[in-house]
Each structure stands twice: as C-alpha cells, then as structure tokens.
C-alpha cells in the first residue's frame, strides 16, 4: 500500500498529573493511509526505511490513551549510529521545552522585526512559525540564559524554525 505524508506536526502532549517525563520537541508525521497495526515502518521506492510507525502514549482526565504517528528516521538515526559504533560520545541537548508561535502572531504580539520574519520565512515554505521557550530545566545554564516566553531564532548563527534539524531540511 502506498502512503503519502500529509502533515509534519509537533507532538503536543498535555502536562501530566502527577508530573513525569514526557517527550517534547519532537516532530511527527501524519499519513493519508494507514493500516491497523501496532507499529511498523514506512519505506521509500528504493526500499530504505524513512519513517517508523509507532504508538505514543499519553494520559488525560479519562486515563491512559494511545495514538499512532510516524517518526522520521532522521530523528533517531544519529542515536542508532552512535549506539552501533559502540564508541562513547557526549551528547549536547537543549534542556528546554519548546513551543511554536505562528509568524502572523510573532510580529504584533511578540515584537519580532520584519527582517527577522523574512529570514524565518525563507527557511521553509510550509513552516511559517517561530520557536519559543516554554520552560527550562532547573539548575541548567539554559535556565540562566532563557526565560519562559523568549524566542529562539538561531543556534550557532543558523536560523531555526523547527525543533529538529536546526534549520536544515529533513526530506519531509
């Protein structure tokens, strides 16, 4: 069965009560056709795996729930490669939970200048958004430098508009 990616979206989960770990800063795929399964892979015409089909568990007031989404292999490939090499490495992470604002709200509501908006628009035709800081891990350097509501416009001088890829196209 052939399936097409219809949407690349943020994985948005409500805060859990009581507080516990939850995935954040992850982009997931929506497809036009899916079959009933408990997981699997999506392959391209050459037979290479380019997305995983997996369950995402969460909890709301009614209890534990589960939905299925696609996860681009580009998200997990660096981790798989490091594990396969068996060479110890350090991993740099941004200890912050991100959120997105539409560019249409960033100019009037957040005071983003037109020049910056044009740079953000040029990164992706389909992602007209800006990243913001929702919260930082306590006691980290990130928590000293950022506050809730700050905008994250660039990392190491490169414009970012998505949680993954630091501004580069991932093929989706």
CSV table of N, CA and C in Angstrom, one decimal:
chain,number,residue,atom,x,y,z
A,1,UNK,N,0.9,-1.2,0.0
A,1,UNK,CA,0.0,0.0,0.0
A,1,UNK,C,0.9,1.2,0.0
A,2,UNK,N,0.6,2.2,-0.9
A,2,UNK,CA,1.4,3.4,-0.9
A,2,UNK,C,0.7,4.5,0.0
A,3,UNK,N,1.5,5.2,0.7
A,3,UNK,CA,1.0,6.2,1.6
A,3,UNK,C,1.8,7.4,1.5
A,4,UNK,N,1.2,8.6,1.7
A,4,UNK,CA,1.8,9.9,1.5
A,4,UNK,C,1.8,10.7,2.8
A,5,UNK,N,2.9,11.4,3.1
A,5,UNK,CA,2.9,12.2,4.2
A,5,UNK,C,2.0,13.4,4.0
A,6,UNK,N,1.0,13.6,4.8
A,6,UNK,CA,0.0,14.7,4.7
A,6,UNK,C,0.4,15.9,5.6
A,7,UNK,N,1.1,15.6,6.6
A,7,UNK,CA,1.4,16.7,7.6
A,7,UNK,C,2.6,16.4,8.4
A,8,UNK,N,3.4,17.4,8.7
A,8,UNK,CA,4.5,17.3,9.6
A,8,UNK,C,4.1,18.2,10.7
A,9,UNK,N,4.0,17.7,11.9
A,9,UNK,CA,3.4,18.4,13.0
A,9,UNK,C,4.2,18.2,14.3
A,10,UNK,N,4.1,19.1,15.3
A,10,UNK,CA,4.7,19.0,16.6
A,10,UNK,C,3.9,17.9,17.4
A,11,UNK,N,4.6,17.1,18.1
A,11,UNK,CA,4.0,16.3,19.1
A,11,UNK,C,3.6,17.1,20.3
A,12,UNK,N,2.4,17.3,20.5
A,12,UNK,CA,1.9,18.2,21.6
A,12,UNK,C,1.1,17.3,22.6
A,13,UNK,N,1.7,17.2,23.8
A,13,UNK,CA,1.1,16.4,24.9
A,13,UNK,C,0.8,17.4,26.0
A,14,UNK,N,-0.3,17.2,26.7
A,14,UNK,CA,-0.6,18.0,27.9
A,14,UNK,C,0.3,17.6,29.0
A,15,UNK,N,0.5,18.5,29.9
A,15,UNK,CA,1.3,18.2,31.1
A,15,UNK,C,0.6,17.1,31.9
A,16,UNK,N,1.4,16.2,32.4
A,16,UNK,CA,0.9,15.0,33.1
A,16,UNK,C,0.7,15.4,34.6
A,17,UNK,N,-0.3,14.8,35.2
A,17,UNK,CA,-0.5,14.9,36.7
A,17,UNK,C,-0.5,13.5,37.3
A,18,UNK,N,0.4,13.2,38.1
A,18,UNK,CA,1.5,13.9,38.7
A,18,UNK,C,2.5,14.1,37.6
A,19,UNK,N,3.4,15.2,37.7
A,19,UNK,CA,4.4,15.4,36.7
A,19,UNK,C,5.3,14.2,36.6
A,20,UNK,N,5.7,13.9,35.3
A,20,UNK,CA,6.6,12.9,35.0
A,20,UNK,C,7.2,13.1,33.6
A,21,UNK,N,8.1,12.3,33.2
A,21,UNK,CA,8.7,12.5,31.9
A,21,UNK,C,7.7,12.5,30.7
A,22,UNK,N,7.9,13.4,29.8
A,22,UNK,CA,7.1,13.3,28.5
A,22,UNK,C,8.0,13.7,27.4
A,23,UNK,N,7.8,13.2,26.2
A,23,UNK,CA,8.5,13.6,25.1
A,23,UNK,C,8.1,15.0,24.7
A,24,UNK,N,9.1,15.8,24.3
A,24,UNK,CA,8.8,17.1,23.8
A,24,UNK,C,9.8,17.5,22.8
A,25,UNK,N,9.6,18.5,22.0
A,25,UNK,CA,10.5,19.0,21.0
A,25,UNK,C,10.6,17.9,19.9
A,26,UNK,N,9.5,17.2,19.6
A,26,UNK,CA,9.6,16.1,18.6
A,26,UNK,C,8.5,16.4,17.5
A,27,UNK,N,9.0,16.2,16.3
A,27,UNK,CA,8.0,16.4,15.1
A,27,UNK,C,7.6,15.0,14.7
A,28,UNK,N,6.3,14.9,14.4
A,28,UNK,CA,5.7,13.6,13.9
A,28,UNK,C,5.1,13.8,12.6
A,29,UNK,N,4.8,12.6,11.9
A,29,UNK,CA,4.2,12.6,10.6
A,29,UNK,C,2.8,12.1,10.6
A,30,UNK,N,2.0,12.7,9.8
A,30,UNK,CA,0.6,12.2,9.6
A,30,UNK,C,0.6,11.6,8.2
A,31,UNK,N,-0.1,10.5,7.9
A,31,UNK,CA,-0.1,9.9,6.6
A,31,UNK,C,-1.6,9.9,6.1
A,32,UNK,N,-1.7,9.8,4.8
A,32,UNK,CA,-3.0,9.8,4.2
A,32,UNK,C,-3.7,8.4,4.3
A,33,UNK,N,-2.9,7.3,4.3
A,33,UNK,CA,-3.4,6.0,4.5
A,33,UNK,C,-2.6,5.2,5.5
A,34,UNK,N,-3.3,4.5,6.4
A,34,UNK,CA,-2.6,3.7,7.3
A,34,UNK,C,-3.4,2.4,7.5
A,35,UNK,N,-2.8,1.4,8.0
A,35,UNK,CA,-3.5,0.1,8.2
A,35,UNK,C,-3.5,-0.1,9.8
A,36,UNK,N,-4.4,-0.9,10.2
A,36,UNK,CA,-4.4,-1.2,11.6
A,36,UNK,C,-3.2,-2.1,12.0
A,37,UNK,N,-2.3,-1.5,12.8
A,37,UNK,CA,-1.2,-2.3,13.2
A,37,UNK,C,-0.7,-1.7,14.5
A,38,UNK,N,0.2,-2.4,15.2
A,38,UNK,CA,0.8,-1.9,16.4
A,38,UNK,C,2.1,-1.3,16.2
A,39,UNK,N,2.5,-1.1,15.0
A,39,UNK,CA,3.8,-0.5,14.7
A,39,UNK,C,4.3,-1.0,13.4
A,40,UNK,N,5.4,-0.4,12.9
A,40,UNK,CA,5.9,-0.8,11.6
A,40,UNK,C,6.8,0.3,11.1
A,41,UNK,N,7.1,0.2,9.8
A,41,UNK,CA,8.0,1.1,9.1
A,41,UNK,C,7.4,1.6,7.8
A,42,UNK,N,7.8,2.7,7.3
A,42,UNK,CA,7.4,3.2,6.0
A,42,UNK,C,8.7,3.2,5.2
A,43,UNK,N,8.7,2.7,4.0
A,43,UNK,CA,9.9,2.7,3.1
A,43,UNK,C,9.6,3.5,1.9
A,44,UNK,N,10.7,4.0,1.3
A,44,UNK,CA,10.6,4.7,0.1
A,44,UNK,C,10.7,3.7,-1.1
A,45,UNK,N,10.7,4.3,-2.4
A,45,UNK,CA,10.6,3.4,-3.5
A,45,UNK,C,11.9,2.6,-3.7
A,46,UNK,N,13.0,3.0,-3.1
A,46,UNK,CA,14.3,2.3,-3.1
A,46,UNK,C,14.3,1.2,-2.0
A,47,UNK,N,13.3,1.1,-1.2
A,47,UNK,CA,13.3,0.1,-0.1
A,47,UNK,C,14.0,0.5,1.2
A,48,UNK,N,14.4,1.8,1.3
A,48,UNK,CA,15.0,2.3,2.5
A,48,UNK,C,14.0,2.7,3.5
A,49,UNK,N,14.1,2.4,4.8
A,49,UNK,CA,13.2,2.9,5.8
A,49,UNK,C,13.4,4.4,6.0
A,50,UNK,N,12.3,5.1,5.9
A,50,UNK,CA,12.4,6.5,6.1
A,50,UNK,C,11.5,7.0,7.2
A,51,UNK,N,10.6,6.2,7.8
A,51,UNK,CA,9.8,6.6,9.0
A,51,UNK,C,9.4,5.3,9.8
A,52,UNK,N,9.2,5.5,11.0
A,52,UNK,CA,8.7,4.5,11.9
A,52,UNK,C,7.3,4.8,12.2
A,53,UNK,N,6.5,3.7,12.3
A,53,UNK,CA,5.1,3.9,12.7
A,53,UNK,C,5.0,3.3,14.1
A,54,UNK,N,4.6,4.2,15.1
A,54,UNK,CA,4.7,3.7,16.5
A,54,UNK,C,3.6,4.4,17.4
A,55,UNK,N,3.3,3.7,18.5
A,55,UNK,CA,2.3,4.3,19.4
A,55,UNK,C,2.9,5.3,20.3
A,56,UNK,N,2.1,6.3,20.6
A,56,UNK,CA,2.5,7.4,21.5
A,56,UNK,C,1.5,7.4,22.6
A,57,UNK,N,1.9,7.1,23.8
A,57,UNK,CA,1.0,7.0,25.0
A,57,UNK,C,1.0,8.3,25.7
A,58,UNK,N,-0.2,8.7,26.2
A,58,UNK,CA,-0.3,9.9,27.0
A,58,UNK,C,-1.5,9.7,27.9
A,59,UNK,N,-1.7,10.6,28.8
A,59,UNK,CA,-2.8,10.5,29.8
A,59,UNK,C,-3.6,11.8,29.9
A,60,UNK,N,-4.9,11.7,29.9
A,60,UNK,CA,-5.7,12.8,30.2
A,60,UNK,C,-6.6,12.5,31.3
A,61,UNK,N,-7.6,13.3,31.5
A,61,UNK,CA,-8.5,13.1,32.7
A,61,UNK,C,-9.2,11.8,32.7
A,62,UNK,N,-9.4,11.3,31.5
A,62,UNK,CA,-10.1,10.0,31.3
A,62,UNK,C,-9.2,8.8,31.5
A,63,UNK,N,-7.9,9.0,31.6
A,63,UNK,CA,-7.0,7.9,31.8
A,63,UNK,C,-5.9,7.8,30.7
A,64,UNK,N,-5.3,6.7,30.6
A,64,UNK,CA,-4.2,6.4,29.6
A,64,UNK,C,-4.8,6.3,28.2
A,65,UNK,N,-4.2,6.9,27.3
A,65,UNK,CA,-4.6,6.8,25.9
A,65,UNK,C,-3.4,6.6,25.0
A,66,UNK,N,-3.7,6.2,23.8
A,66,UNK,CA,-2.6,5.9,22.8
A,66,UNK,C,-3.0,6.4,21.4
A,67,UNK,N,-2.1,7.0,20.7
A,67,UNK,CA,-2.4,7.3,19.3
A,67,UNK,C,-1.1,6.9,18.5
A,68,UNK,N,-1.3,6.7,17.2
A,68,UNK,CA,-0.1,6.3,16.4
A,68,UNK,C,0.3,7.5,15.5
A,69,UNK,N,1.6,7.6,15.3
A,69,UNK,CA,2.2,8.7,14.5
A,69,UNK,C,3.4,8.1,13.8
A,70,UNK,N,3.8,8.8,12.8
A,70,UNK,CA,5.1,8.4,12.1
A,70,UNK,C,6.2,9.3,12.7
A,71,UNK,N,7.4,8.7,12.9
A,71,UNK,CA,8.6,9.4,13.4
A,71,UNK,C,9.6,9.3,12.3
A,72,UNK,N,10.1,10.4,11.7
A,72,UNK,CA,11.1,10.3,10.7
A,72,UNK,C,12.4,9.6,11.2
A,73,UNK,N,12.9,8.8,10.4
A,73,UNK,CA,14.1,8.1,10.8
A,73,UNK,C,15.3,9.1,11.0
A,74,UNK,N,15.2,10.2,10.4
A,74,UNK,CA,16.3,11.2,10.6
A,74,UNK,C,16.3,11.7,12.1
A,75,UNK,N,15.2,11.5,12.8
A,75,UNK,CA,15.2,11.9,14.2
A,75,UNK,C,16.0,10.9,15.1
A,76,UNK,N,15.9,9.6,14.7
A,76,UNK,CA,16.6,8.6,15.6
A,76,UNK,C,17.9,8.1,15.0
A,77,UNK,N,18.2,8.4,13.7
A,77,UNK,CA,19.4,7.9,13.0
A,77,UNK,C,20.7,8.3,13.8
A,78,UNK,N,20.9,9.5,14.2
A,78,UNK,CA,22.1,9.8,14.9
A,78,UNK,C,22.3,8.9,16.2
A,79,UNK,N,21.2,8.6,16.9
A,79,UNK,CA,21.3,7.8,18.1
A,79,UNK,C,21.7,6.4,17.7
A,80,UNK,N,21.0,5.9,16.7
A,80,UNK,CA,21.3,4.5,16.2
A,80,UNK,C,22.8,4.4,15.8
A,81,UNK,N,23.3,5.4,15.0
A,81,UNK,CA,24.6,5.3,14.6
A,81,UNK,C,25.6,5.3,15.7
A,82,UNK,N,25.4,6.1,16.7
A,82,UNK,CA,26.3,6.2,17.9
A,82,UNK,C,26.3,4.9,18.6
A,83,UNK,N,25.1,4.3,18.8
A,83,UNK,CA,25.0,3.0,19.6
A,83,UNK,C,25.6,1.9,18.8
A,84,UNK,N,25.5,1.9,17.4
A,84,UNK,CA,26.1,0.9,16.6
A,84,UNK,C,27.6,1.0,16.6
A,85,UNK,N,28.2,2.2,16.7
A,85,UNK,CA,29.6,2.3,16.7
A,85,UNK,C,30.3,1.9,18.1
A,86,UNK,N,29.5,1.8,19.1
A,86,UNK,CA,30.0,1.4,20.4
A,86,UNK,C,31.1,2.3,21.0
A,87,UNK,N,31.2,3.5,20.4
A,87,UNK,CA,32.2,4.5,20.9
A,87,UNK,C,31.5,5.5,21.8
A,88,UNK,N,32.0,5.6,23.0
A,88,UNK,CA,31.4,6.6,23.9
A,88,UNK,C,31.5,8.0,23.4
A,89,UNK,N,30.4,8.7,23.4
A,89,UNK,CA,30.3,10.1,22.9
A,89,UNK,C,29.5,10.9,23.9
A,90,UNK,N,29.7,12.2,23.9
A,90,UNK,CA,28.9,13.1,24.7
A,90,UNK,C,27.8,13.6,23.8
A,91,UNK,N,26.7,13.9,24.4
A,91,UNK,CA,25.5,14.4,23.6
A,91,UNK,C,25.1,15.8,24.2
A,92,UNK,N,25.1,16.8,23.3
A,92,UNK,CA,24.6,18.1,23.7
A,92,UNK,C,23.1,18.2,23.4
A,93,UNK,N,22.4,18.7,24.4
A,93,UNK,CA,21.0,18.9,24.3
A,93,UNK,C,20.6,20.3,24.8
A,94,UNK,N,19.5,20.7,24.3
A,94,UNK,CA,19.0,22.0,24.9
A,94,UNK,C,18.0,21.6,25.9
A,95,UNK,N,18.3,21.8,27.2
A,95,UNK,CA,17.4,21.4,28.3
A,95,UNK,C,16.2,22.3,28.5
A,96,UNK,N,15.4,22.4,27.4
A,96,UNK,CA,14.3,23.3,27.4
A,96,UNK,C,13.2,22.7,26.6
A,97,UNK,N,12.0,23.0,27.0
A,97,UNK,CA,10.8,22.5,26.3
A,97,UNK,C,10.4,23.7,25.4
A,98,UNK,N,10.3,23.4,24.1
A,98,UNK,CA,10.0,24.5,23.1
A,98,UNK,C,8.5,24.5,22.8
A,99,UNK,N,8.0,25.6,22.2
A,99,UNK,CA,6.7,25.7,21.7
A,99,UNK,C,6.8,26.5,20.4
A,100,UNK,N,5.8,26.6,19.6
A,100,UNK,CA,5.8,27.4,18.4
A,100,UNK,C,4.7,28.4,18.4
A,101,UNK,N,5.1,29.5,17.7
A,101,UNK,CA,4.1,30.6,17.5
A,101,UNK,C,4.0,30.8,16.0
A,102,UNK,N,2.8,31.0,15.5
A,102,UNK,CA,2.7,31.4,14.1
A,102,UNK,C,3.4,32.7,13.8
A,103,UNK,N,4.0,32.9,12.7
A,103,UNK,CA,4.7,34.2,12.3
A,103,UNK,C,3.7,35.3,12.3
A,104,UNK,N,2.4,35.0,12.0
A,104,UNK,CA,1.4,36.1,12.0
A,104,UNK,C,1.2,36.7,13.3
A,105,UNK,N,1.4,35.9,14.4
A,105,UNK,CA,1.3,36.5,15.7
A,105,UNK,C,2.6,37.0,16.3
A,106,UNK,N,3.7,36.6,15.7
A,106,UNK,CA,5.0,37.0,16.2
A,106,UNK,C,5.3,38.5,16.0
A,107,UNK,N,4.8,39.0,14.9
A,107,UNK,CA,5.1,40.4,14.6
A,107,UNK,C,4.4,41.3,15.6
A,108,UNK,N,3.0,41.3,15.7
A,108,UNK,CA,2.4,42.2,16.5
A,108,UNK,C,2.5,41.9,18.0
A,109,UNK,N,2.3,40.6,18.3
A,109,UNK,CA,2.3,40.2,19.7
A,109,UNK,C,3.6,40.0,20.4
A,110,UNK,N,4.6,39.7,19.7
A,110,UNK,CA,5.9,39.4,20.3
A,110,UNK,C,7.0,40.4,19.9
A,111,UNK,N,6.7,41.3,19.0
A,111,UNK,CA,7.6,42.4,18.6
A,111,UNK,C,8.7,41.9,17.7
A,112,UNK,N,8.5,40.9,16.9
A,112,UNK,CA,9.6,40.4,16.0
A,112,UNK,C,9.7,41.3,14.8
A,113,UNK,N,10.9,41.7,14.5
A,113,UNK,CA,11.1,42.7,13.4
A,113,UNK,C,10.9,42.0,12.0
A,114,UNK,N,10.5,42.9,11.0
A,114,UNK,CA,10.2,42.3,9.7
A,114,UNK,C,11.4,41.6,9.1
A,115,UNK,N,12.6,42.1,9.3
A,115,UNK,CA,13.8,41.4,8.8
A,115,UNK,C,14.0,40.0,9.3
A,116,UNK,N,13.7,39.8,10.6
A,116,UNK,CA,13.8,38.5,11.2
A,116,UNK,C,12.7,37.6,10.6
A,117,UNK,N,11.5,38.2,10.5
A,117,UNK,CA,10.4,37.4,9.9
A,117,UNK,C,10.7,36.9,8.5
A,118,UNK,N,11.3,37.7,7.7
A,118,UNK,CA,11.7,37.3,6.3
A,118,UNK,C,12.7,36.2,6.4
A,119,UNK,N,13.7,36.2,7.3
A,119,UNK,CA,14.7,35.1,7.4
A,119,UNK,C,14.0,33.8,7.8
A,120,UNK,N,13.1,33.9,8.8
A,120,UNK,CA,12.3,32.7,9.2
A,120,UNK,C,11.5,32.1,8.1
A,121,UNK,N,10.8,33.0,7.3
A,121,UNK,CA,10.0,32.6,6.2
A,121,UNK,C,10.8,31.8,5.1
A,122,UNK,N,12.1,32.3,4.9
A,122,UNK,CA,12.9,31.7,3.9
A,122,UNK,C,13.4,30.3,4.2
A,123,UNK,N,13.3,29.9,5.4
A,123,UNK,CA,13.8,28.5,5.8
A,123,UNK,C,12.9,27.4,5.2
A,124,UNK,N,11.6,27.6,5.3
A,124,UNK,CA,10.6,26.6,4.9
A,124,UNK,C,9.4,27.3,4.3
A,125,UNK,N,8.9,26.8,3.2
A,125,UNK,CA,7.7,27.3,2.6
A,125,UNK,C,6.5,27.0,3.5
A,126,UNK,N,6.6,25.8,4.1
A,126,UNK,CA,5.4,25.3,4.8
A,126,UNK,C,5.4,25.5,6.3
A,127,UNK,N,6.5,26.0,6.9
A,127,UNK,CA,6.6,26.2,8.3
A,127,UNK,C,6.7,27.7,8.6
A,128,UNK,N,5.7,28.4,8.7
A,128,UNK,CA,5.7,29.8,9.0
A,128,UNK,C,5.5,30.0,10.5
A,129,UNK,N,6.6,29.7,11.2
A,129,UNK,CA,6.5,29.7,12.7
A,129,UNK,C,7.8,30.2,13.3
A,130,UNK,N,7.8,30.5,14.5
A,130,UNK,CA,9.0,30.8,15.3
A,130,UNK,C,8.9,30.0,16.6
A,131,UNK,N,10.1,29.6,17.0
A,131,UNK,CA,10.2,28.7,18.2
A,131,UNK,C,10.3,29.6,19.4
A,132,UNK,N,9.7,29.2,20.5
A,132,UNK,CA,9.7,29.9,21.8
A,132,UNK,C,10.1,28.9,22.9
A,133,UNK,N,10.5,29.5,24.0
A,133,UNK,CA,10.9,28.7,25.2
A,133,UNK,C,9.7,28.6,26.1
A,134,UNK,N,9.2,27.3,26.3
A,134,UNK,CA,8.1,27.1,27.3
A,134,UNK,C,8.7,27.1,28.7
A,135,UNK,N,9.7,26.2,28.9
A,135,UNK,CA,10.3,26.1,30.2
A,135,UNK,C,11.7,25.5,30.1
A,136,UNK,N,12.6,25.8,31.0
A,136,UNK,CA,13.9,25.2,31.0
A,136,UNK,C,14.1,24.3,32.2
A,137,UNK,N,15.0,23.4,32.1
A,137,UNK,CA,15.3,22.5,33.2
A,137,UNK,C,16.0,23.3,34.3
A,138,UNK,N,15.6,23.2,35.5
A,138,UNK,CA,16.1,24.0,36.7
A,138,UNK,C,17.6,23.6,36.9
A,139,UNK,N,18.4,24.7,37.2
A,139,UNK,CA,19.8,24.5,37.6
A,139,UNK,C,20.7,24.4,36.4
A,140,UNK,N,20.2,24.6,35.2
A,140,UNK,CA,21.0,24.4,34.0
A,140,UNK,C,21.4,25.8,33.5
A,141,UNK,N,22.4,25.8,32.6
A,141,UNK,CA,22.9,27.1,32.0
A,141,UNK,C,21.8,27.7,31.2
A,142,UNK,N,21.0,26.8,30.6
A,142,UNK,CA,19.8,27.3,29.8
A,142,UNK,C,18.9,28.1,30.6
A,143,UNK,N,18.6,27.6,31.9
A,143,UNK,CA,17.7,28.3,32.7
A,143,UNK,C,18.2,29.7,33.2
A,144,UNK,N,19.5,29.9,33.2
A,144,UNK,CA,20.1,31.1,33.5
A,144,UNK,C,20.0,32.1,32.3
A,145,UNK,N,20.0,31.6,31.1
A,145,UNK,CA,20.0,32.5,29.9
A,145,UNK,C,18.7,32.7,29.3
A,146,UNK,N,17.7,31.8,29.5
A,146,UNK,CA,16.4,32.0,28.9
A,146,UNK,C,15.3,32.1,29.9
A,147,UNK,N,14.3,32.7,29.6
A,147,UNK,CA,13.1,32.8,30.4
A,147,UNK,C,11.9,32.2,29.6
A,148,UNK,N,10.9,31.8,30.3
A,148,UNK,CA,9.7,31.3,29.6
A,148,UNK,C,9.1,32.5,28.7
A,149,UNK,N,8.8,32.2,27.5
A,149,UNK,CA,8.3,33.2,26.5
A,149,UNK,C,9.4,33.8,25.6
A,150,UNK,N,10.7,33.5,25.9
A,150,UNK,CA,11.7,34.0,25.0
A,150,UNK,C,11.6,33.3,23.6
A,151,UNK,N,12.0,34.0,22.6
A,151,UNK,CA,12.0,33.4,21.3
A,151,UNK,C,13.4,32.8,21.0
A,152,UNK,N,13.4,31.7,20.3
A,152,UNK,CA,14.7,31.0,19.9
A,152,UNK,C,14.8,31.2,18.4
A,153,UNK,N,15.6,32.1,17.9
A,153,UNK,CA,15.7,32.5,16.5
A,153,UNK,C,16.8,31.8,15.7
A,154,UNK,N,17.9,31.5,16.4
A,154,UNK,CA,19.1,30.9,15.8
A,154,UNK,C,19.9,30.1,16.8
A,155,UNK,N,20.6,29.1,16.3
A,155,UNK,CA,21.5,28.3,17.1
A,155,UNK,C,22.8,28.3,16.4
A,156,UNK,N,23.9,28.7,17.0
A,156,UNK,CA,25.2,28.8,16.4
A,156,UNK,C,25.2,29.6,15.1
A,157,UNK,N,24.4,30.7,15.1
A,157,UNK,CA,24.3,31.6,14.0
A,157,UNK,C,23.4,31.1,12.8
A,158,UNK,N,22.8,29.9,13.0
A,158,UNK,CA,21.9,29.3,11.9
A,158,UNK,C,20.4,29.5,12.4
A,159,UNK,N,19.6,30.1,11.5
A,159,UNK,CA,18.2,30.3,11.8
A,159,UNK,C,17.5,29.0,12.0
A,160,UNK,N,16.7,28.9,13.0
A,160,UNK,CA,15.9,27.7,13.3
A,160,UNK,C,14.4,28.0,13.3
A,161,UNK,N,13.6,27.1,12.8
A,161,UNK,CA,12.2,27.3,12.8
A,161,UNK,C,11.5,26.0,13.2
A,162,UNK,N,12.3,24.9,13.4
A,162,UNK,CA,11.7,23.6,13.7
A,162,UNK,C,12.5,23.0,14.9
A,163,UNK,N,11.9,22.2,15.6
A,163,UNK,CA,12.6,21.5,16.7
A,163,UNK,C,13.7,20.6,16.2
A,164,UNK,N,13.5,20.0,15.1
A,164,UNK,CA,14.5,19.1,14.6
A,164,UNK,C,15.3,19.7,13.4
A,165,UNK,N,16.5,19.3,13.2
A,165,UNK,CA,17.3,19.7,12.1
A,165,UNK,C,18.0,21.0,12.1
A,166,UNK,N,17.7,21.8,13.2
A,166,UNK,CA,18.4,23.1,13.3
A,166,UNK,C,18.4,23.9,12.0
A,167,UNK,N,17.2,23.9,11.4
A,167,UNK,CA,17.0,24.8,10.2
A,167,UNK,C,17.3,24.1,8.9
A,168,UNK,N,17.8,22.9,8.9
A,168,UNK,CA,18.1,22.2,7.6
A,168,UNK,C,16.9,21.3,7.3
A,169,UNK,N,16.7,21.1,6.0
A,169,UNK,CA,15.6,20.3,5.5
A,169,UNK,C,15.8,18.8,5.8
A,170,UNK,N,14.8,18.1,6.3
A,170,UNK,CA,15.0,16.7,6.7
A,170,UNK,C,14.5,15.8,5.6
A,171,UNK,N,14.0,16.3,4.5
A,171,UNK,CA,13.5,15.4,3.5
A,171,UNK,C,12.0,15.2,3.5
A,172,UNK,N,11.3,15.8,4.5
A,172,UNK,CA,9.8,15.7,4.5
A,172,UNK,C,9.2,16.9,4.0
